[in-house]
Amino acid sequence: MLRLEDLEVYQLAMKLGEQVWTVVDGWSILAKDTIGKQLIRSTDSVAANIAEGYGRYHFKENKLFSYYSRGSLLETKCWLEKAQQRTLLSDVQHKELIAIVDTLHLNLNAYIKSIGTHS
């Protein structure tokens, strides 16, 4: 059985969380206190829910937490769009982060589909 740390979807979620943290760390106090905290929470929730689901006894619980993770991922995308609209992200930062979100979304969908099909 794979370890959680070996799952590509988890690795990508962790990478996204670290990149978002680094970006938000450079923002003003107002931006950090409003959009920044929400963005970090939603981004960190993606990896955290993958981890929690992976640690559950039954695959149905794993799927449920993976659905929560996907919801947090879409929330993250919303906060990234707000940050872009409010000129908190450069075009390059926005493009890079959205590319990770989009890739992670595809990987997460594939992961959800695979849950319960492996012994």
Backbone as a printed PyTorch tensor [residue, N CA C, xyz], in Angstrom:
tensor([[[  0.8420,  -1.1890,   0.0000],
         [  0.0000,   0.0000,   0.0000],
         [  0.8850,   1.2500,   0.0000]],

        [[  0.4950,   2.2200,  -0.8010],
         [  1.2400,   3.4730,  -0.8600],
         [  1.0980,   4.2660,   0.4320]],

        [[  2.1510,   4.9690,   0.7500],
         [  2.0620,   5.9260,   1.8610],
         [  1.3830,   7.1870,   1.3340]],

        [[  0.7720,   7.9370,   2.2100],
         [  0.1350,   9.1940,   1.8300],
         [  1.1080,  10.0810,   1.0660]],

        [[  2.3260,  10.1710,   1.5500],
         [  3.3430,  11.0450,   0.9460],
         [  3.7240,  10.6180,  -0.4660]],

        [[  3.3770,   9.3990,  -0.8540],
         [  3.6810,   8.9040,  -2.1930],
         [  2.5960,   9.2470,  -3.2150]],

        [[  1.4460,   9.6930,  -2.7470],
         [  0.3530,  10.0350,  -3.6590],
         [  0.6680,  11.3410,  -4.3830]],

        [[  0.6470,  11.2900,  -5.6960],
         [  0.9420,  12.4820,  -6.5040],
         [ -0.0420,  13.6130,  -6.2120]],

        [[ -1.3120,  13.2740,  -6.0290],
         [ -2.3250,  14.2910,  -5.7690],
         [ -2.0350,  15.0120,  -4.4460]],

        [[ -1.5700,  14.2780,  -3.4560],
         [ -1.2150,  14.8760,  -2.1610],
         [  0.0260,  15.7550,  -2.3060]],

        [[  1.0170,  15.2680,  -3.0240],
         [  2.2450,  16.0490,  -3.2400],
         [  1.9350,  17.3760,  -3.9270]],

        [[  1.0700,  17.3470,  -4.9230],
         [  0.7100,  18.5630,  -5.6430],
         [ -0.0750,  19.5230,  -4.7490]],

        [[ -0.9560,  18.9790,  -3.9220],
         [ -1.7180,  19.8120,  -2.9840],
         [ -0.7810,  20.4820,  -1.9750]],

        [[  0.2130,  19.7450,  -1.5080],
         [  1.1900,  20.3120,  -0.5800],
         [  2.0060,  21.4060,  -1.2690]],

        [[  2.3970,  21.1750,  -2.5110],
         [  3.1620,  22.1650,  -3.2710],
         [  2.3530,  23.4500,  -3.4330]],

        [[  1.0940,  23.3200,  -3.7810],
         [  0.2320,  24.4830,  -3.9360],
         [  0.1510,  25.2670,  -2.6260]],

        [[ -0.0170,  24.5640,  -1.5210],
         [ -0.0970,  25.2280,  -0.2190],
         [  1.1490,  26.0320,   0.1070]],

        [[  2.3030,  25.4820,  -0.1860],
         [  3.5550,  26.1880,   0.1010],
         [  3.7360,  27.3960,  -0.8090]],

        [[  3.3480,  27.2550,  -2.0680],
         [  3.4790,  28.3930,  -2.9860],
         [  2.5240,  29.5220,  -2.6070]],

        [[  1.3090,  29.1770,  -2.2210],
         [  0.3540,  30.1950,  -1.7930],
         [  0.8580,  30.8930,  -0.5340]],

        [[  1.3770,  30.1310,   0.4150],
         [  1.9090,  30.7200,   1.6520],
         [  2.9980,  31.7430,   1.3280]],

        [[  3.9080,  31.3810,   0.4650],
         [  5.0220,  32.2660,   0.0940],
         [  4.5080,  33.5580,  -0.5350]],

        [[  3.5250,  33.4420,  -1.4070],
         [  2.9720,  34.6260,  -2.0680],
         [  2.2650,  35.5270,  -1.0530]],

        [[  1.3890,  34.9490,  -0.2490],
         [  0.5970,  35.7300,   0.7090],
         [  1.4910,  36.3780,   1.7580]],

        [[  2.5830,  35.7400,   2.0990],
         [  3.4990,  36.2760,   3.1130],
         [  4.0240,  37.6680,   2.7420]],

        [[  4.0600,  37.9860,   1.4630],
         [  4.5540,  39.2850,   1.0220],
         [  3.4870,  40.3690,   0.9090]],

        [[  2.2490,  40.0480,   1.2170],
         [  1.1570,  41.0110,   1.0770],
         [  1.0920,  41.9790,   2.2590]],

        [[  0.3370,  43.0610,   2.0820],
         [  0.0950,  44.0280,   3.1640],
         [ -0.7510,  43.3800,   4.2600]],

        [[ -0.8120,  44.0270,   5.3970],
         [ -1.5890,  43.4930,   6.5270],
         [ -3.0650,  43.3550,   6.1600]],

        [[ -3.6290,  44.3670,   5.5070],
         [ -5.0410,  44.3020,   5.1040],
         [ -5.2840,  43.1180,   4.1790]],

        [[ -4.4540,  42.9660,   3.1710],
         [ -4.6280,  41.8670,   2.2160],
         [ -4.4520,  40.5090,   2.8940]],

        [[ -3.4800,  40.4020,   3.7910],
         [ -3.2770,  39.1410,   4.5190],
         [ -4.4820,  38.8170,   5.3890]],

        [[ -5.0180,  39.8470,   6.0590],
         [ -6.0920,  39.6380,   7.0270],
         [ -7.4210,  39.3040,   6.3630]],

        [[ -7.5930,  39.6870,   5.1210],
         [ -8.8590,  39.4460,   4.4350],
         [ -8.7220,  38.2650,   3.4770]],

        [[ -8.2390,  38.5040,   2.3090],
         [ -8.1130,  37.4460,   1.2990],
         [ -7.0380,  36.4290,   1.6720]],

        [[ -5.9220,  36.8890,   2.2030],
         [ -4.7920,  36.0080,   2.4900],
         [ -5.1270,  34.8600,   3.4150]],

        [[ -5.7730,  35.1600,   4.5330],
         [ -6.1280,  34.0920,   5.4850],
         [ -7.0900,  33.0960,   4.8650]],

        [[ -8.0700,  33.6060,   4.1360],
         [ -9.0430,  32.7230,   3.4960],
         [ -8.3720,  31.8340,   2.4450]],

        [[ -7.4860,  32.4380,   1.6650],
         [ -6.7860,  31.7030,   0.6190],
         [ -5.9050,  30.6070,   1.2150]],

        [[ -5.1690,  30.9340,   2.2500],
         [ -4.3030,  29.9360,   2.8980],
         [ -5.1370,  28.8180,   3.5030]],

        [[ -6.2260,  29.1680,   4.1780],
         [ -7.0730,  28.1390,   4.7910],
         [ -7.6570,  27.1930,   3.7480]],

        [[ -8.1850,  27.7540,   2.6670],
         [ -8.7970,  26.8830,   1.6570],
         [ -7.7430,  26.0170,   0.9670]],

        [[ -6.5800,  26.6040,   0.7000],
         [ -5.5090,  25.8410,   0.0450],
         [ -5.0030,  24.7270,   0.9450]],

        [[ -4.7560,  25.0410,   2.2040],
         [ -4.2800,  24.0180,   3.1350],
         [ -5.3210,  22.9240,   3.3570]],

        [[ -6.5840,  23.2750,   3.2440],
         [ -7.6610,  22.3100,   3.4110],
         [ -7.6580,  21.2470,   2.3180]],

        [[ -7.1590,  21.5820,   1.1510],
         [ -7.1010,  20.6080,   0.0520],
         [ -6.2420,  19.4120,   0.4750]],

        [[ -5.0120,  19.6820,   0.8850],
         [ -4.1070,  18.6000,   1.3090],
         [ -4.5960,  17.9360,   2.5930]],

        [[ -5.1090,  18.7350,   3.5240],
         [ -5.5490,  18.1810,   4.8110],
         [ -6.6980,  17.1890,   4.6280]],

        [[ -7.6330,  17.4950,   3.7410],
         [ -8.7490,  16.5790,   3.5180],
         [ -8.3250,  15.3220,   2.7670]],

        [[ -7.3680,  15.4610,   1.8590],
         [ -6.8210,  14.2600,   1.2180],
         [ -6.1990,  13.3630,   2.2850]],

        [[ -5.4360,  13.9560,   3.1800],
         [ -4.7770,  13.1960,   4.2430],
         [ -5.7940,  12.5470,   5.1750]],

        [[ -6.7960,  13.3050,   5.5830],
         [ -7.7770,  12.7410,   6.5010],
         [ -8.5410,  11.5920,   5.8640]],

        [[ -8.9400,  11.7650,   4.6180],
         [ -9.6470,  10.6960,   3.9260],
         [ -8.7900,   9.4600,   3.7560]],

        [[ -7.5220,   9.6820,   3.4520],
         [ -6.6040,   8.5610,   3.2480],
         [ -6.4420,   7.7360,   4.5260]],

        [[ -6.5530,   8.3990,   5.6440],
         [ -6.4010,   7.7160,   6.9260],
         [ -7.6670,   7.0680,   7.4480]],

        [[ -8.7550,   7.2190,   6.7420],
         [-10.0260,   6.6380,   7.1880],
         [-10.0780,   5.1470,   6.8940]],

        [[-10.9080,   4.4550,   7.6550],
         [-10.9930,   2.9990,   7.5750],
         [-11.6400,   2.5290,   6.2780]],

        [[-12.6770,   3.1930,   5.8450],
         [-13.4580,   2.7060,   4.7060],
         [-13.3010,   3.6340,   3.5060]],

        [[-13.2880,   3.0580,   2.3110],
         [-13.0690,   3.8600,   1.1070],
         [-14.1620,   4.9060,   0.8950]],

        [[-15.3930,   4.6470,   1.3700],
         [-16.4560,   5.6400,   1.2070],
         [-16.1350,   6.9160,   1.9840]],

        [[-15.5120,   6.7670,   3.1300],
         [-15.0890,   7.9450,   3.8930],
         [-13.9580,   8.6720,   3.1680]],

        [[-13.0660,   7.9170,   2.5770],
         [-11.9740,   8.5200,   1.8100],
         [-12.5590,   9.3560,   0.6660]],

        [[-13.5430,   8.8140,  -0.0230],
         [-14.1810,   9.5680,  -1.1180],
         [-14.8330,  10.8370,  -0.5890]],

        [[-15.5260,  10.7210,   0.5310],
         [-16.2060,  11.8870,   1.0990],
         [-15.2120,  13.0130,   1.3880]],

        [[-14.1030,  12.6920,   2.0230],
         [-13.1070,  13.7160,   2.3270],
         [-12.4270,  14.2300,   1.0580]],

        [[-12.3430,  13.3970,   0.0540],
         [-11.7880,  13.8470,  -1.2260],
         [-12.7450,  14.8260,  -1.9030]],

        [[-14.0430,  14.6170,  -1.7270],
         [-15.0150,  15.5920,  -2.2390],
         [-14.8640,  16.9250,  -1.5050]],

        [[-14.6500,  16.8620,  -0.1900],
         [-14.3960,  18.0910,   0.5750],
         [-13.1490,  18.7950,   0.0360]],

        [[-12.1350,  18.0080,  -0.2610],
         [-10.8950,  18.5460,  -0.8020],
         [-11.1510,  19.2660,  -2.1150]],

        [[-11.9550,  18.6590,  -2.9640],
         [-12.2740,  19.2820,  -4.2520],
         [-13.0400,  20.5870,  -4.0500]],

        [[-13.9340,  20.6180,  -3.0820],
         [-14.6400,  21.8510,  -2.7710],
         [-13.6820,  22.9400,  -2.3130]],

        [[-12.7330,  22.5820,  -1.4770],
         [-11.7210,  23.5420,  -1.0170],
         [-10.8500,  24.0160,  -2.1680]],

        [[-10.5910,  23.1350,  -3.1140],
         [ -9.7930,  23.5170,  -4.2750],
         [-10.5200,  24.5730,  -5.1100]],

        [[-11.8160,  24.3830,  -5.2970],
         [-12.5810,  25.3740,  -6.0560],
         [-12.7000,  26.6880,  -5.2740]],

        [[-12.7850,  26.5960,  -3.9630],
         [-12.7610,  27.8080,  -3.1440],
         [-11.4220,  28.5250,  -3.3180]],

        [[-10.3520,  27.7720,  -3.3350],
         [ -9.0210,  28.3430,  -3.5610],
         [ -8.9820,  29.0910,  -4.8870]],

        [[ -9.5400,  28.4880,  -5.9170],
         [ -9.5520,  29.1350,  -7.2290],
         [-10.3120,  30.4620,  -7.1670]],

        [[-11.4020,  30.4890,  -6.4480],
         [-12.1710,  31.7170,  -6.2680],
         [-11.3260,  32.8030,  -5.5950]],

        [[-10.6120,  32.4470,  -4.5180],
         [ -9.7720,  33.4170,  -3.8140],
         [ -8.6170,  33.8920,  -4.6910]],

        [[ -8.0850,  33.0020,  -5.5120],
         [ -7.0210,  33.4170,  -6.4330],
         [ -7.5500,  34.4180,  -7.4570]],

        [[ -8.7650,  34.2190,  -7.9210],
         [ -9.3680,  35.1580,  -8.8670],
         [ -9.5950,  36.5160,  -8.1930]],

        [[-10.0700,  36.5030,  -6.9520],
         [-10.2550,  37.7590,  -6.2210],
         [ -8.9150,  38.4700,  -6.0110]],

        [[ -7.8990,  37.7020,  -5.6680],
         [ -6.5680,  38.2860,  -5.4640],
         [ -6.0470,  38.9110,  -6.7570]],

        [[ -6.3100,  38.2580,  -7.8740],
         [ -5.8890,  38.7910,  -9.1710],
         [ -6.6450,  40.0820,  -9.4810]],

        [[ -7.9500,  40.0730,  -9.2610],
         [ -8.7750,  41.2550,  -9.5400],
         [ -8.3590,  42.4510,  -8.6800]],

        [[ -7.8610,  42.1790,  -7.4910],
         [ -7.4670,  43.2500,  -6.5690],
         [ -5.9700,  43.5480,  -6.6380]],

        [[ -5.3450,  43.0800,  -7.7010],
         [ -3.9210,  43.2940,  -8.0130],
         [ -2.9800,  42.8690,  -6.8880]],

        [[ -3.3360,  41.7900,  -6.2180],
         [ -2.4630,  41.2200,  -5.1870],
         [ -1.5100,  40.1890,  -5.7820]],

        [[ -1.8520,  39.6850,  -6.9490],
         [ -1.0120,  38.7130,  -7.6570],
         [ -0.5370,  39.3200,  -8.9640]],

        [[  0.6860,  39.0390,  -9.3090],
         [  1.1530,  39.4090, -10.6470],
         [  0.5120,  38.4580, -11.6420]],

        [[  0.5530,  38.8230, -12.9030],
         [  0.0100,  37.9310, -13.9380],
         [  0.7340,  36.5900, -13.9410]],

        [[  2.0380,  36.6260, -13.7290],
         [  2.8250,  35.3870, -13.7120],
         [  2.4260,  34.5190, -12.5160]],

        [[  2.3210,  35.1090, -11.3240],
         [  1.9130,  34.3430, -10.1390],
         [  0.5340,  33.7270, -10.3550]],

        [[ -0.3840,  34.5310, -10.8650],
         [ -1.7440,  34.0530, -11.0850],
         [ -1.7540,  32.8750, -12.0600]],

        [[ -1.0570,  33.0190, -13.1690],
         [ -0.9980,  31.9480, -14.1700],
         [ -0.4230,  30.6600, -13.5880]],

        [[  0.6820,  30.7880, -12.8480],
         [  1.3320,  29.6130, -12.2630],
         [  0.4220,  28.9210, -11.2540]],

        [[ -0.2070,  29.6890, -10.3840],
         [ -1.0600,  29.0930,  -9.3540],
         [ -2.3180,  28.4720,  -9.9620]],

        [[ -2.9200,  29.1410, -10.9220],
         [ -4.1090,  28.5910, -11.5760],
         [ -3.7540,  27.3150, -12.3410]],

        [[ -2.5820,  27.2760, -12.9460],
         [ -2.1510,  26.0600, -13.6550],
         [ -2.0400,  24.8830, -12.6820]],

        [[ -1.5010,  25.1310, -11.4900],
         [ -1.4120,  24.0670, -10.4830],
         [ -2.8080,  23.6480, -10.0420]],

        [[ -3.6810,  24.6230,  -9.7970],
         [ -5.0580,  24.3210,  -9.3850],
         [ -5.7530,  23.4650, -10.4390]],

        [[ -5.6250,  23.8470, -11.7040],
         [ -6.2900,  23.0930, -12.7750],
         [ -5.7440,  21.6700, -12.8880]],

        [[ -4.4450,  21.5170, -12.7790],
         [ -3.8350,  20.1790, -12.8200],
         [ -4.2790,  19.3610, -11.6060]],

        [[ -4.2670,  19.9890, -10.4530],
         [ -4.6840,  19.3060,  -9.2300],
         [ -6.1490,  18.8880,  -9.3200]],

        [[ -6.9700,  19.7190,  -9.9190],
         [ -8.3860,  19.3850, -10.0730],
         [ -8.5480,  18.1030, -10.8980]],

        [[ -7.8300,  18.0140, -12.0060],
         [ -7.8810,  16.8010, -12.8340],
         [ -7.3670,  15.5830, -12.0620]],

        [[ -6.2500,  15.7590, -11.3580],
         [ -5.6730,  14.6500, -10.5800],
         [ -6.6010,  14.2180,  -9.4490]],

        [[ -7.2330,  15.1880,  -8.8230],
         [ -8.1450,  14.8740,  -7.7240],
         [ -9.3720,  14.1180,  -8.2370]],

        [[ -9.8910,  14.5320,  -9.3830],
         [-11.0140,  13.7940,  -9.9760],
         [-10.6280,  12.3500, -10.2870]],

        [[ -9.4330,  12.1620, -10.8380],
         [ -8.9590,  10.8030, -11.1360],
         [ -8.7620,  10.0040,  -9.8520]],

        [[ -8.2330,  10.6590,  -8.8280],
         [ -8.0330,   9.9850,  -7.5360],
         [ -9.3760,   9.5470,  -6.9580]],

        [[-10.3510,  10.4350,  -6.9810],
         [-11.6870,  10.1040,  -6.4530],
         [-12.2710,   8.8980,  -7.2070]],

        [[-12.1230,   8.9230,  -8.5080],
         [-12.6360,   7.8270,  -9.3280],
         [-11.9500,   6.4980,  -8.9840]],

        [[-10.6870,   6.5640,  -8.5920],
         [ -9.9240,   5.3380,  -8.3170],
         [-10.1800,   4.7730,  -6.9210]],

        [[-10.6920,   5.5740,  -6.0230],
         [-10.8830,   5.1190,  -4.6260],
         [-11.8580,   3.9530,  -4.6020]],

        [[-11.4520,   2.8870,  -3.9610],
         [-12.2930,   1.7170,  -3.8320],
         [-12.0930,   0.6980,  -4.9340]],

        [[-11.2830,   1.0350,  -5.9240],
         [-11.0550,   0.0890,  -7.0360],
         [ -9.7730,  -0.6960,  -6.8440]],

        [[ -8.9400,  -0.2820,  -5.8750],
         [ -7.6760,  -0.9740,  -5.6100],
         [ -7.8030,  -1.7860,  -4.3240]],

        [[ -7.1250,  -2.9020,  -4.3040],
         [ -7.1700,  -3.7220,  -3.0840],
         [ -6.0450,  -3.3670,  -2.1590]]])
